[in-house]
Short mmCIF file of C-alpha atoms and ligand atoms in Angstrom, two decimals:
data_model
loop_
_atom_site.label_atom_id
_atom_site.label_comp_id
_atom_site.label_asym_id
_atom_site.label_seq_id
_atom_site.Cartn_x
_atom_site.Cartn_y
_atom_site.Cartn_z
CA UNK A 1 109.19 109.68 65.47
CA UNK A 2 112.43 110.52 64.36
CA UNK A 3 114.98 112.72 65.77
CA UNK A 4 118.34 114.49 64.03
CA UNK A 5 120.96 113.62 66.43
CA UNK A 6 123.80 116.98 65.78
CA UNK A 7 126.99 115.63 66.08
CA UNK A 8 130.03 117.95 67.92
CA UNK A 9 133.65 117.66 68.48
CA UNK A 10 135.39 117.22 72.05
CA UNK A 11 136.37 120.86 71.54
CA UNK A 12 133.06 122.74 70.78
CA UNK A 13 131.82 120.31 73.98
CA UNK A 14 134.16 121.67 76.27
CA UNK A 15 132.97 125.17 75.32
CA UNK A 16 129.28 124.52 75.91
CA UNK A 17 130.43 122.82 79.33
CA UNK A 18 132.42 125.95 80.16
CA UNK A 19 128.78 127.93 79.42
CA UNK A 20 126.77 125.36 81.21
CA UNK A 21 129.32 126.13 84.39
CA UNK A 22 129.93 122.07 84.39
CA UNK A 23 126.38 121.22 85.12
CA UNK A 24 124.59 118.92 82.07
CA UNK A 25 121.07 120.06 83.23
CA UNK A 26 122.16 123.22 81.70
CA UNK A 27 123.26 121.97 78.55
CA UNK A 28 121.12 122.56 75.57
CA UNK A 29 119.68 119.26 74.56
CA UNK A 30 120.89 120.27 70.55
CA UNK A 31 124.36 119.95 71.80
CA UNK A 32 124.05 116.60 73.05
CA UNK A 33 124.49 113.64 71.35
CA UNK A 34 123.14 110.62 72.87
CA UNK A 35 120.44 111.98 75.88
CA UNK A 36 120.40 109.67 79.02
CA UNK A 37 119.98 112.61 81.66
CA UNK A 38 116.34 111.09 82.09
CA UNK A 39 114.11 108.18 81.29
CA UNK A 40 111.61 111.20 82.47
CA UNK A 41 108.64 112.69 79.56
CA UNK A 42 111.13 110.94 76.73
CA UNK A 43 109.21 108.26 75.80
CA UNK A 44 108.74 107.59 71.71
CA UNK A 45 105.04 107.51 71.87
CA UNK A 46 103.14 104.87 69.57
CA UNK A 47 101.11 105.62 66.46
CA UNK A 48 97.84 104.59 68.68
CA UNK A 49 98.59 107.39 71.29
CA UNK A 50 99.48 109.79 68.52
CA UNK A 51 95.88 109.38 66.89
CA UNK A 52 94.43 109.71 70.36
CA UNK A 53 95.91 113.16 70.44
CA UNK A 54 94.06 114.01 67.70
CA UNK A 55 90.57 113.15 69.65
CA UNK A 56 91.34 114.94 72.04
CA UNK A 57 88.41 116.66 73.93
CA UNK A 58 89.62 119.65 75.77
CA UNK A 59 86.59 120.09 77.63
CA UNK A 60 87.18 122.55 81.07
CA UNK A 61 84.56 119.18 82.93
CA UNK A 62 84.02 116.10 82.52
CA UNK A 63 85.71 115.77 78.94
CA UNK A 64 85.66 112.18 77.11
CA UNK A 65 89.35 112.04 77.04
CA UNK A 66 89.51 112.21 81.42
CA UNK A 67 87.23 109.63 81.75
CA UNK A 68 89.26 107.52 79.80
CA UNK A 69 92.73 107.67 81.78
CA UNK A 70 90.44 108.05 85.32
CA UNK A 71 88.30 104.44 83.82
CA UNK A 72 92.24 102.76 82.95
CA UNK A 73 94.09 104.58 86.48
CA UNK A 74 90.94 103.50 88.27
CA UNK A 75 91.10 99.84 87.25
CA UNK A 76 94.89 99.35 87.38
CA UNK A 77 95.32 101.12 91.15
CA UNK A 78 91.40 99.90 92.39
CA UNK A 79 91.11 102.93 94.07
CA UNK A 80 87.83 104.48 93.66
CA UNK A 81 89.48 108.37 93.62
CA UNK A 82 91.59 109.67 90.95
CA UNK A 83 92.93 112.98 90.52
CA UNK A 84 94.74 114.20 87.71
CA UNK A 85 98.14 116.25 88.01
CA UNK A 86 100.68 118.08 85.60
CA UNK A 87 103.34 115.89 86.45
CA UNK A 88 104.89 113.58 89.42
CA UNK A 89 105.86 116.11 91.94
CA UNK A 90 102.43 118.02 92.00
CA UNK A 91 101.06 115.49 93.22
CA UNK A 92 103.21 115.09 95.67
CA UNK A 93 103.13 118.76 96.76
CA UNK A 94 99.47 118.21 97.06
CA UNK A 95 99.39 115.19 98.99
CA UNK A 96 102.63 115.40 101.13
CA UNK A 97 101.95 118.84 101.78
CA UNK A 98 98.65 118.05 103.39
CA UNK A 99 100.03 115.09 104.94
CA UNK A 100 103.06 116.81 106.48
CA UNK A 101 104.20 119.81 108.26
CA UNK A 102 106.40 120.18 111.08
CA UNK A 103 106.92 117.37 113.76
CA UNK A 104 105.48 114.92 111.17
CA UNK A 105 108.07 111.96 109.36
CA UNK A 106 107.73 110.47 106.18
CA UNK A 107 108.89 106.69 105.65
CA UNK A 108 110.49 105.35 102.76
CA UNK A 109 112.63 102.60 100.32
CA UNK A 110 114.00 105.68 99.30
CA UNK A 111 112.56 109.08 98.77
CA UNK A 112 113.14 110.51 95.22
CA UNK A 113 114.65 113.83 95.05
CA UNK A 114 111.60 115.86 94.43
CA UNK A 115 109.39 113.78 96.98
CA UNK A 116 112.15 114.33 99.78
CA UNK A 117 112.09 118.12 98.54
CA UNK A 118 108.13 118.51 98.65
CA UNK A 119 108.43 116.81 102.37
CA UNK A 120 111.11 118.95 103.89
CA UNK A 121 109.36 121.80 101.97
CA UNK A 122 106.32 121.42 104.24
CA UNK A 123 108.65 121.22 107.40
CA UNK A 124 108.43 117.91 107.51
CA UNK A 125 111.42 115.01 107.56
CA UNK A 126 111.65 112.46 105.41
CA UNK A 127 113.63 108.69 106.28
CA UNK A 128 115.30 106.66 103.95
CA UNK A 129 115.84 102.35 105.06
CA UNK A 130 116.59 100.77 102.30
CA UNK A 131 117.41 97.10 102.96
CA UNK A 132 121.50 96.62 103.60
CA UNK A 133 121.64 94.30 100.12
CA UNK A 134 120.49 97.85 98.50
CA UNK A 135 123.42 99.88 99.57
CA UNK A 136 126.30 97.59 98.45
CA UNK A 137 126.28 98.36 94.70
CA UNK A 138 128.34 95.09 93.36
CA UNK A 139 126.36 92.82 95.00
CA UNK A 140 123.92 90.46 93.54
CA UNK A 141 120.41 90.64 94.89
CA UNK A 142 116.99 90.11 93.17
CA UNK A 143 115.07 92.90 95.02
CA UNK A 144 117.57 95.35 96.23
CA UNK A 145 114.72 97.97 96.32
CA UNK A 146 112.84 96.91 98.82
CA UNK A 147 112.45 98.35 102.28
CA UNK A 148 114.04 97.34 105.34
CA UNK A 149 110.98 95.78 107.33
CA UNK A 150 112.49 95.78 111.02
CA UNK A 151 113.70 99.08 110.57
CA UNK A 152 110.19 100.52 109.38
CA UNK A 153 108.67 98.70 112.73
CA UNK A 154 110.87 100.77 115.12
CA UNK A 155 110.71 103.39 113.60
CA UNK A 156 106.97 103.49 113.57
CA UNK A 157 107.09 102.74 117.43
CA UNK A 158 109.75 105.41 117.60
CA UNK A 159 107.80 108.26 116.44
CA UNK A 160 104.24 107.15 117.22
CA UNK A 161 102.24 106.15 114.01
CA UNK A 162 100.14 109.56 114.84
CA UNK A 163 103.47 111.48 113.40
CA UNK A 164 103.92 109.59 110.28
CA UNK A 165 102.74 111.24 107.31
CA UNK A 166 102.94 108.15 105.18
CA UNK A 167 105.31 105.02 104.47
CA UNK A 168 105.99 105.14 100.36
CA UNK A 169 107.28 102.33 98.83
CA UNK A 170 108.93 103.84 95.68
CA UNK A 171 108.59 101.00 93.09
CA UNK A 172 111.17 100.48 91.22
CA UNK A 173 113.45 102.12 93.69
CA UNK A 174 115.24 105.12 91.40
CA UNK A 175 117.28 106.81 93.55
CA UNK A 176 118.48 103.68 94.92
CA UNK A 177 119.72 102.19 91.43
CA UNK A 178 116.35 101.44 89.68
CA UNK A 179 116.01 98.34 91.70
CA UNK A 180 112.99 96.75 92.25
CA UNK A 181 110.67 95.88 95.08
CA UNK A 182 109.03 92.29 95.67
CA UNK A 183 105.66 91.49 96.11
CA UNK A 184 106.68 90.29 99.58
CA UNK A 185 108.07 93.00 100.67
CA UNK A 186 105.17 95.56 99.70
CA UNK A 187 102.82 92.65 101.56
CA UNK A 188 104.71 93.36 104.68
CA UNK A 189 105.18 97.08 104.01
CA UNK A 190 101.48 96.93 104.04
CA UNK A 191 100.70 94.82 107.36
CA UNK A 192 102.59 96.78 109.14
CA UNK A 193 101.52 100.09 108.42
CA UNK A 194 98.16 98.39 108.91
CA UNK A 195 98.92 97.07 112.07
CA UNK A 196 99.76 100.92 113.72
CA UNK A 197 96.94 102.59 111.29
CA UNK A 198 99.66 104.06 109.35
CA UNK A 199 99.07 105.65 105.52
CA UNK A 200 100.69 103.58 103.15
CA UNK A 201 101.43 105.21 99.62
CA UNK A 202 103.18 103.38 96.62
CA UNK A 203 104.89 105.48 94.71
CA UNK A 204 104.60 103.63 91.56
CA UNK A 205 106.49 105.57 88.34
CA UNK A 206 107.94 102.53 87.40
CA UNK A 207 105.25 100.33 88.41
CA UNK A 208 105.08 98.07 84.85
CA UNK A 209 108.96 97.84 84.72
CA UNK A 210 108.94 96.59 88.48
CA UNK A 211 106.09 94.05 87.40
CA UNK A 212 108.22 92.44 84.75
CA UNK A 213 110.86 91.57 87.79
CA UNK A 214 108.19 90.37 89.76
CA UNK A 215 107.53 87.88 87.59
CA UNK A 216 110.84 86.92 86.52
CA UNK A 217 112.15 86.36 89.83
CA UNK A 218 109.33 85.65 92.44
CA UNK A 219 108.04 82.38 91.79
CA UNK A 220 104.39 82.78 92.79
CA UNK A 221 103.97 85.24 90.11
CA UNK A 222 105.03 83.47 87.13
CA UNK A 223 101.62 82.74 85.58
CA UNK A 224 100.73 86.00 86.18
CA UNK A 225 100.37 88.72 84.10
CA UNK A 226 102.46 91.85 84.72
CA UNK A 227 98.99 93.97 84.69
CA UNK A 228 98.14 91.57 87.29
CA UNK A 229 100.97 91.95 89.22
CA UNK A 230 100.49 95.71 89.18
CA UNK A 231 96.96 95.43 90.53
CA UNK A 232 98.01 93.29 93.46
CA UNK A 233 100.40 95.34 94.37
CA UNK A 234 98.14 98.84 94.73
CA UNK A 235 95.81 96.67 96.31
CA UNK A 236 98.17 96.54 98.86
CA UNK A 237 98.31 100.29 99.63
CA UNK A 238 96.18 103.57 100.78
CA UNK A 239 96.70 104.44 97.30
CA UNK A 240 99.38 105.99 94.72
CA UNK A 241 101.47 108.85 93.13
CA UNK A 242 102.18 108.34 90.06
CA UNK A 243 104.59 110.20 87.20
CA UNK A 244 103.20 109.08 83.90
CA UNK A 245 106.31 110.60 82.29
CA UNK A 246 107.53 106.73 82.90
CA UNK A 247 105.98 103.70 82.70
CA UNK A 248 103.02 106.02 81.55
CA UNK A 249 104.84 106.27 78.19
CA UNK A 250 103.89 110.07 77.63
CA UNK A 251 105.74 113.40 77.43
CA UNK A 252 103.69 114.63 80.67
CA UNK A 253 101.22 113.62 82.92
CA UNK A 254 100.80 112.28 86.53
CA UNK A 255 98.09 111.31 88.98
CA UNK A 256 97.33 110.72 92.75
CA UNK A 257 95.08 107.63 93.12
CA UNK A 258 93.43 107.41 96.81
CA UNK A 259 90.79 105.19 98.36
CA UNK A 260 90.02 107.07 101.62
CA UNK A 261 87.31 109.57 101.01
CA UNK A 262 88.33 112.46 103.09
CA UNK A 263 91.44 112.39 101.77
CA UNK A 264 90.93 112.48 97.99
CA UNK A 265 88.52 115.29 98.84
CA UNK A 266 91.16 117.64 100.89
CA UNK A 267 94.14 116.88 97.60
CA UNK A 268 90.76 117.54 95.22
CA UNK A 269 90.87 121.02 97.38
CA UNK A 270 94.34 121.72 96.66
CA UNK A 271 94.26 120.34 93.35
CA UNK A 272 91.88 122.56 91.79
CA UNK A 273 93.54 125.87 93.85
CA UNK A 274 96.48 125.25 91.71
CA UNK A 275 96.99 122.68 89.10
CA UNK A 276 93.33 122.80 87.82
CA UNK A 277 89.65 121.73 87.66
CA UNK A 278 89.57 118.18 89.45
CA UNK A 279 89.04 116.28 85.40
CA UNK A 280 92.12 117.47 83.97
CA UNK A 281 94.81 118.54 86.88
CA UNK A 282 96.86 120.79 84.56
CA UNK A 283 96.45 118.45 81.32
CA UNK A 284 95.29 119.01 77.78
CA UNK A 285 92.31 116.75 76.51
CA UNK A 286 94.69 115.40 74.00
CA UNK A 287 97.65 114.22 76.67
CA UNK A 288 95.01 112.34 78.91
CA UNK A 289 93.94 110.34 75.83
CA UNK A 290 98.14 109.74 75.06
CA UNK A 291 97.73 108.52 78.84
CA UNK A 292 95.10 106.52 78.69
CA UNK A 293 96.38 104.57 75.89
CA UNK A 294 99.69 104.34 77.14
CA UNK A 295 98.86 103.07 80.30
CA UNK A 296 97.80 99.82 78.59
CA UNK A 297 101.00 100.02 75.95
CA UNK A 298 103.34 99.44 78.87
CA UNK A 299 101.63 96.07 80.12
CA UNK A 300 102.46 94.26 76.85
CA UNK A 301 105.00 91.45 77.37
CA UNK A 302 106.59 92.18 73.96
CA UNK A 303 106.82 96.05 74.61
CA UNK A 304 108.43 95.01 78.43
CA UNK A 305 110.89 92.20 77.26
CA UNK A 306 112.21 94.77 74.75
CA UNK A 307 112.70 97.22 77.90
CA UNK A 308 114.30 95.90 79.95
CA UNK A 309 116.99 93.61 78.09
CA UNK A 310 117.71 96.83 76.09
CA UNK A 311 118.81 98.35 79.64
CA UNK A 312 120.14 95.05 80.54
CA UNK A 313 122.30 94.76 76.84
CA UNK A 314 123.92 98.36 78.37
CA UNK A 315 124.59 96.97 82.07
CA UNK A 316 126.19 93.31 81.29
CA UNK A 317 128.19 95.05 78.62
CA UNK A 318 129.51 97.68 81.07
CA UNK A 319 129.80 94.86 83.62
CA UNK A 320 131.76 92.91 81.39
CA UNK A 321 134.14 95.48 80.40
CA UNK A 322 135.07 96.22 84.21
CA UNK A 323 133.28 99.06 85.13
CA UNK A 324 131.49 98.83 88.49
CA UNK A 325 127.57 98.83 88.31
CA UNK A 326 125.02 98.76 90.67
CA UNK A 327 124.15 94.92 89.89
CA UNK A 328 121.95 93.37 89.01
CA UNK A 329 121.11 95.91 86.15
CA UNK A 330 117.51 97.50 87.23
CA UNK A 331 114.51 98.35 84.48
CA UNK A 332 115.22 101.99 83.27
CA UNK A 333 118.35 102.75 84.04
CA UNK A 334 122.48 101.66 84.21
CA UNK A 335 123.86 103.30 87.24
CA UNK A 336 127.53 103.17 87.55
CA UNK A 337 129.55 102.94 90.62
CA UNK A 338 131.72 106.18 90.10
CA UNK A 339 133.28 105.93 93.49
CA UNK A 340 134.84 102.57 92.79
CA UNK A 341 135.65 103.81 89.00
CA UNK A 342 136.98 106.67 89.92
CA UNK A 343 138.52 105.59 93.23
CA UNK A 344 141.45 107.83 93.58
CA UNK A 345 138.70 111.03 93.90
CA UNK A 346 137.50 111.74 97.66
CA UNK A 347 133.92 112.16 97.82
CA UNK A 348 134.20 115.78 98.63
CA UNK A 349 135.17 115.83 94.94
CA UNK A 350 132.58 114.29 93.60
CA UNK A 351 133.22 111.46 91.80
CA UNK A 352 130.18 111.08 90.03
CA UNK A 353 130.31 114.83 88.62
CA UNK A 354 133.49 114.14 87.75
CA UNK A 355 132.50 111.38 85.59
CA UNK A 356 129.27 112.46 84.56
CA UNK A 357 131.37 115.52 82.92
CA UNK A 358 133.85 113.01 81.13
CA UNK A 359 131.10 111.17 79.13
CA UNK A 360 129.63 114.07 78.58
CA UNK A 361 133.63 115.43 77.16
CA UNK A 362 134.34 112.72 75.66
CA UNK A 363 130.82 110.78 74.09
CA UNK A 364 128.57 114.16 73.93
CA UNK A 365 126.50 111.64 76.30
CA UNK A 366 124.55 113.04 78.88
CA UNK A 367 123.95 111.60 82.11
CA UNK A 368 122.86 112.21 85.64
CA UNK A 369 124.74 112.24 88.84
CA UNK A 370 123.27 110.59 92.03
CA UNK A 371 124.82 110.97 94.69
CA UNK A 372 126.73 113.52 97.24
CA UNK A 373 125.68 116.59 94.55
CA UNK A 374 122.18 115.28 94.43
CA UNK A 375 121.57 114.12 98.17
CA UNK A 376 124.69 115.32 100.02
CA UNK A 377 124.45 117.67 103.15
CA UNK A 378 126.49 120.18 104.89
CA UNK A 379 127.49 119.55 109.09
CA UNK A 380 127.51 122.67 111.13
CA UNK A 381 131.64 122.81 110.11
CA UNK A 382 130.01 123.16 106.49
CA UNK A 383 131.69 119.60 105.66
CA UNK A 384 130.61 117.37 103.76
CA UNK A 385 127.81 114.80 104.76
CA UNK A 386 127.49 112.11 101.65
CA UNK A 387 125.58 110.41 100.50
CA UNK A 388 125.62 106.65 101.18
CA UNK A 389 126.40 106.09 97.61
CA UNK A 390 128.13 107.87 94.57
CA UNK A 391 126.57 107.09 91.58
CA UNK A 392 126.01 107.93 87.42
CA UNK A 393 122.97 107.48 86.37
CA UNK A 394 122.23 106.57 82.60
CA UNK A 395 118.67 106.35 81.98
CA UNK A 396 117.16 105.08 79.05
CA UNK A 397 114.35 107.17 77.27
CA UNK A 398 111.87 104.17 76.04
CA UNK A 399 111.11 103.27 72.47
CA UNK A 400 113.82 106.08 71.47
CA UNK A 401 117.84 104.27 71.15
CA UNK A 402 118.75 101.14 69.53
CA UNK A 403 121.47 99.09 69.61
CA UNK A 404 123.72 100.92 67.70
CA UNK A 405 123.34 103.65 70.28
CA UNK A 406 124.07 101.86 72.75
CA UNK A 407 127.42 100.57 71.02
CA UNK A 408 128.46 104.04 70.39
CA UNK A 409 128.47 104.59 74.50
CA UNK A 410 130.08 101.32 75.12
CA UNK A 411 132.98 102.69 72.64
CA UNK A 412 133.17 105.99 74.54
CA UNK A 413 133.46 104.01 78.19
CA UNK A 414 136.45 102.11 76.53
CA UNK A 415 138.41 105.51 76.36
CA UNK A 416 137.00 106.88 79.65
CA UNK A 417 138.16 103.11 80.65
CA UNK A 418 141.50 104.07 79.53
CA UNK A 419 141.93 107.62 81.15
CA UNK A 420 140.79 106.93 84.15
CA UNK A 421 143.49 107.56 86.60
CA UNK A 422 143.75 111.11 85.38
CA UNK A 423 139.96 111.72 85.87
CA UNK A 424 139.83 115.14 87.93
CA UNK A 425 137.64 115.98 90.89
CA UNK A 426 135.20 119.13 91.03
CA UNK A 427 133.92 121.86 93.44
CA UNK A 428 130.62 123.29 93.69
CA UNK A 429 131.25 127.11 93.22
CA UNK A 430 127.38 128.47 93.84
CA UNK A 431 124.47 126.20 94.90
CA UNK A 432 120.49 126.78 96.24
CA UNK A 433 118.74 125.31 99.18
CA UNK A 434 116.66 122.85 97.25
CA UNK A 435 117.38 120.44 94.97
CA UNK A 436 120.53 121.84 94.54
CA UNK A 437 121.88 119.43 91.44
CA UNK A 438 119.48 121.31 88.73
CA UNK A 439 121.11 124.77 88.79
CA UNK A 440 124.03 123.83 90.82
CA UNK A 441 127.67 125.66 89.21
CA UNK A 442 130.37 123.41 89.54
CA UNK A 443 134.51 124.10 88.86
CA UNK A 444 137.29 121.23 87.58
CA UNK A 445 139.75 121.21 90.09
CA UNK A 446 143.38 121.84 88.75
N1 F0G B 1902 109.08 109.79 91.95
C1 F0G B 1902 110.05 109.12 91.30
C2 F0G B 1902 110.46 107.76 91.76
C3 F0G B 1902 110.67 109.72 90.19
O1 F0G B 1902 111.62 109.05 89.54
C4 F0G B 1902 110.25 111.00 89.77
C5 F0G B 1902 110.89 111.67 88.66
C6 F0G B 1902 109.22 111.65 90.48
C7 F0G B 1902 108.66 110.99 91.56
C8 F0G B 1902 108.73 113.02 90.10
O2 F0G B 1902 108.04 113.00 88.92
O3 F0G B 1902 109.35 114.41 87.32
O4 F0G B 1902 106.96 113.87 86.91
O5 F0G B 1902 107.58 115.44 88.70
N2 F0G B 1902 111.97 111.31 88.17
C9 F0G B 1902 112.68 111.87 87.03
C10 F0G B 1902 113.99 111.19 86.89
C11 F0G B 1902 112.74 113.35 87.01
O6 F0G B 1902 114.82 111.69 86.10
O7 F0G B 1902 114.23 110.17 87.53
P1 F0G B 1902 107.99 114.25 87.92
#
């Protein structure tokens, strides 16, 4: 497929940004130039899923096209229930919802935004222990996403397993720079939610990306196959959430893979109250056969070697120019260290806003800010809480930009390179409870 790109002047930017009240999620994609808000439902999809759409049977039950994606979800995740849902966060309304409520704690690498939203949602609280390596950005570490081990012990002991909703292992870790998790660390992740009869969920958007890393960097998967490391490492868990808008390489889709019984058939409950009948979740006939075939797509060493030393091409680059990234670069995603690059800015201005806006000024480029607008809280003073981290987040939509894309945003971080000292700090003028970064209006201070 191919897509127009509109090209716009620094002036007509600054206008839209003035209507979008400084916040690029409500930007209108046609003014934006090169897209990295999201890696998220951007996916090119392949001439094979494309002809699958055309087969596909939109049956209410039981339609040829479900049992397709539940036969290829059943056989990656070997869990024996599947149910299909919309997209990544229904299913984890359905399942965290059920599992939590108040006086109940969720465990994890690092919740994503919408799974820590769907938890607290439910009146539930949701812990972040990511391993110390993890939280230093510059530092170079094979598997900063995994989960601190030690931490997850205590904390069980803490709060009595009976209270934990689930541990989730979010593979690769997004929200914690797209790093990813080792095989060892999801086998002990797993033994010790074993050990206190504790849930343990994977959730595994990025499951094929954090495969390829596996195998790359953990010896005793080198003869394997990254389909085979996937399998080994669901085998590990309770089961699975799953956006497919990722490493499912579709526009929508997501699913909830379980192996306990009783479970699958409480979320089947739920599922069917809102998303839809239990063989289609909310999805057309023709996106579970784009599913089903891109499921298997994402496994191919060619189609993963291209992935993720495209990303890498954008992080050494960036790296090699001087600005900070989180190192080493992770699968779908460059995220930048905008509290080193933009040092003079306190972090009740929001460096990563600021520079978010900048690129945005300056490249039409659109990118995503992670940190103190995305997970920051308020004290009872109403100051500022931040997050442990302030970071940009350029994702990369797959099969979509080539090199030459990628050039053109190297160019624009050489001027941003050069104006950086005069990079300005912003205010949040009006924000909701939840998930505050999507609708969010933000000022430039003077
Ligand atoms: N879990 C992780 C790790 C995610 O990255 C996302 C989505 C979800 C769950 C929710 O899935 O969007 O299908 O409802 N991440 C997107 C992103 C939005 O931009 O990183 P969803």
């Amino acid at each position: 497929m191919v897509e127009p790109i509109r090209m716009s002047s620094e002036e007509e930017r600054m206008e839209y940004l003035e209507i979008a009240r400084n916040n690029p999620f409500l930007l209108h994609s046609e003014n934006v130039i090169i897209d990295l808000l999201t890696d998220s439902g951007t996916s090119a999809m392949s001439a094979k899923q494309w002809a699958g759409v055309m087969e596909g049977d939109e049956s209410y039950a039981g339609s040829r096209s479900w049992l397709k994606m539940e036969a290829e979800i059943r056989e990656q995740t070997g869990c024996e229930y599947i149910l299909p849902t919309h997209q990544g966060r229904a299913g984890e309304r359905i399942l965290y919802g059920h599992l939590g409520g108040a006086g109940t704690i969720f465990i994890s690498n690092t919740h994503f935004d919408t799974t820590r939203a769907n938890i607290e949602f439910s009146g539930s609280s949701a812990i972040d222990i990511p391993i110390a390596e993890g939280k230093e950005p510059s530092l170079e570490y094979p598997f900063k996403g995994n989960m601190d081990t030690e931490k997850l012990e205590e904390l069980i002991t803490h709060h009595m397993p009976q209270n934990i909703g689930a541990v989730i292992l979010t593979v690769t870790n997004n929200s914690g720079g797209g790093q990813p998790v080792s095989m060892a660390n999801a086998k002990a992740v797993g033994e010790i939610c074993k050990k206190h009869d504790v849930l343990f969920i994977m959730d595994s958007c990025r499951i094929a990306e954090n495969a390829y890393f596996i195998k790359h960097r953990e010896k005793e998967f080198e003869n394997h196959t990254y389909k085979d490391i996937a399998k080994e490492m669901y085998r590990l868990t309770d089961g699975a959430v799953m956006s497919l808008k990722k490493d499912g390489l579709v526009n929508m889709g997501g699913f909830i893979a379980l192996k306990d019984p009783e479970l699958a058939e409480a979320c089947k409950n739920l599922l069917i109250i809102t998303e839809g009948f239990a063989t289609y979740g909310g999805l057309s006939g023709r996106d579970m056969e784009a599913i089903a075939q891109g499921l298997k797509e994402v496994f191919r060493p060619d189609y993963l070697r291209y992935r993720i030393k495209s990303t890498g091409f954008l992080g050494d680059n960036l790296h090699k120019m001087g600005v900070p990234i989180m190192r080493p670069t992770g699968g779908h995603a460059v995220y930048i260290d905008a509290k080193a690059f933009y040092s003079h800015l306190p972090v009740d201005q929001y460096p990563g806003q600021a520079l978010v806006l900048d690129l945005y000024k300056k490249g039409g480029i659109r990118a995503v800010e992670i940190g103190s607008v995305m997970f920051g809280t308020y004290d009872a003073n109403g100051k500022l809480i931040p997050s442990p981290m302030e970071l940009v987040r350029l994702a990369m939509p797959r099969r979509v930009y080539t090199q030459s894309h990628v050039e053109y945003i190297l160019e624009v971080f050489q001027e941003l390179i050069r104006e950086k000292d005069n990079a300005k700090g912003v205010r949040i003028v009006k924000e909701p409870k939840f998930l505050r970064h999507f609708t969010a209006h933000f000022e430039v201070m003077g």
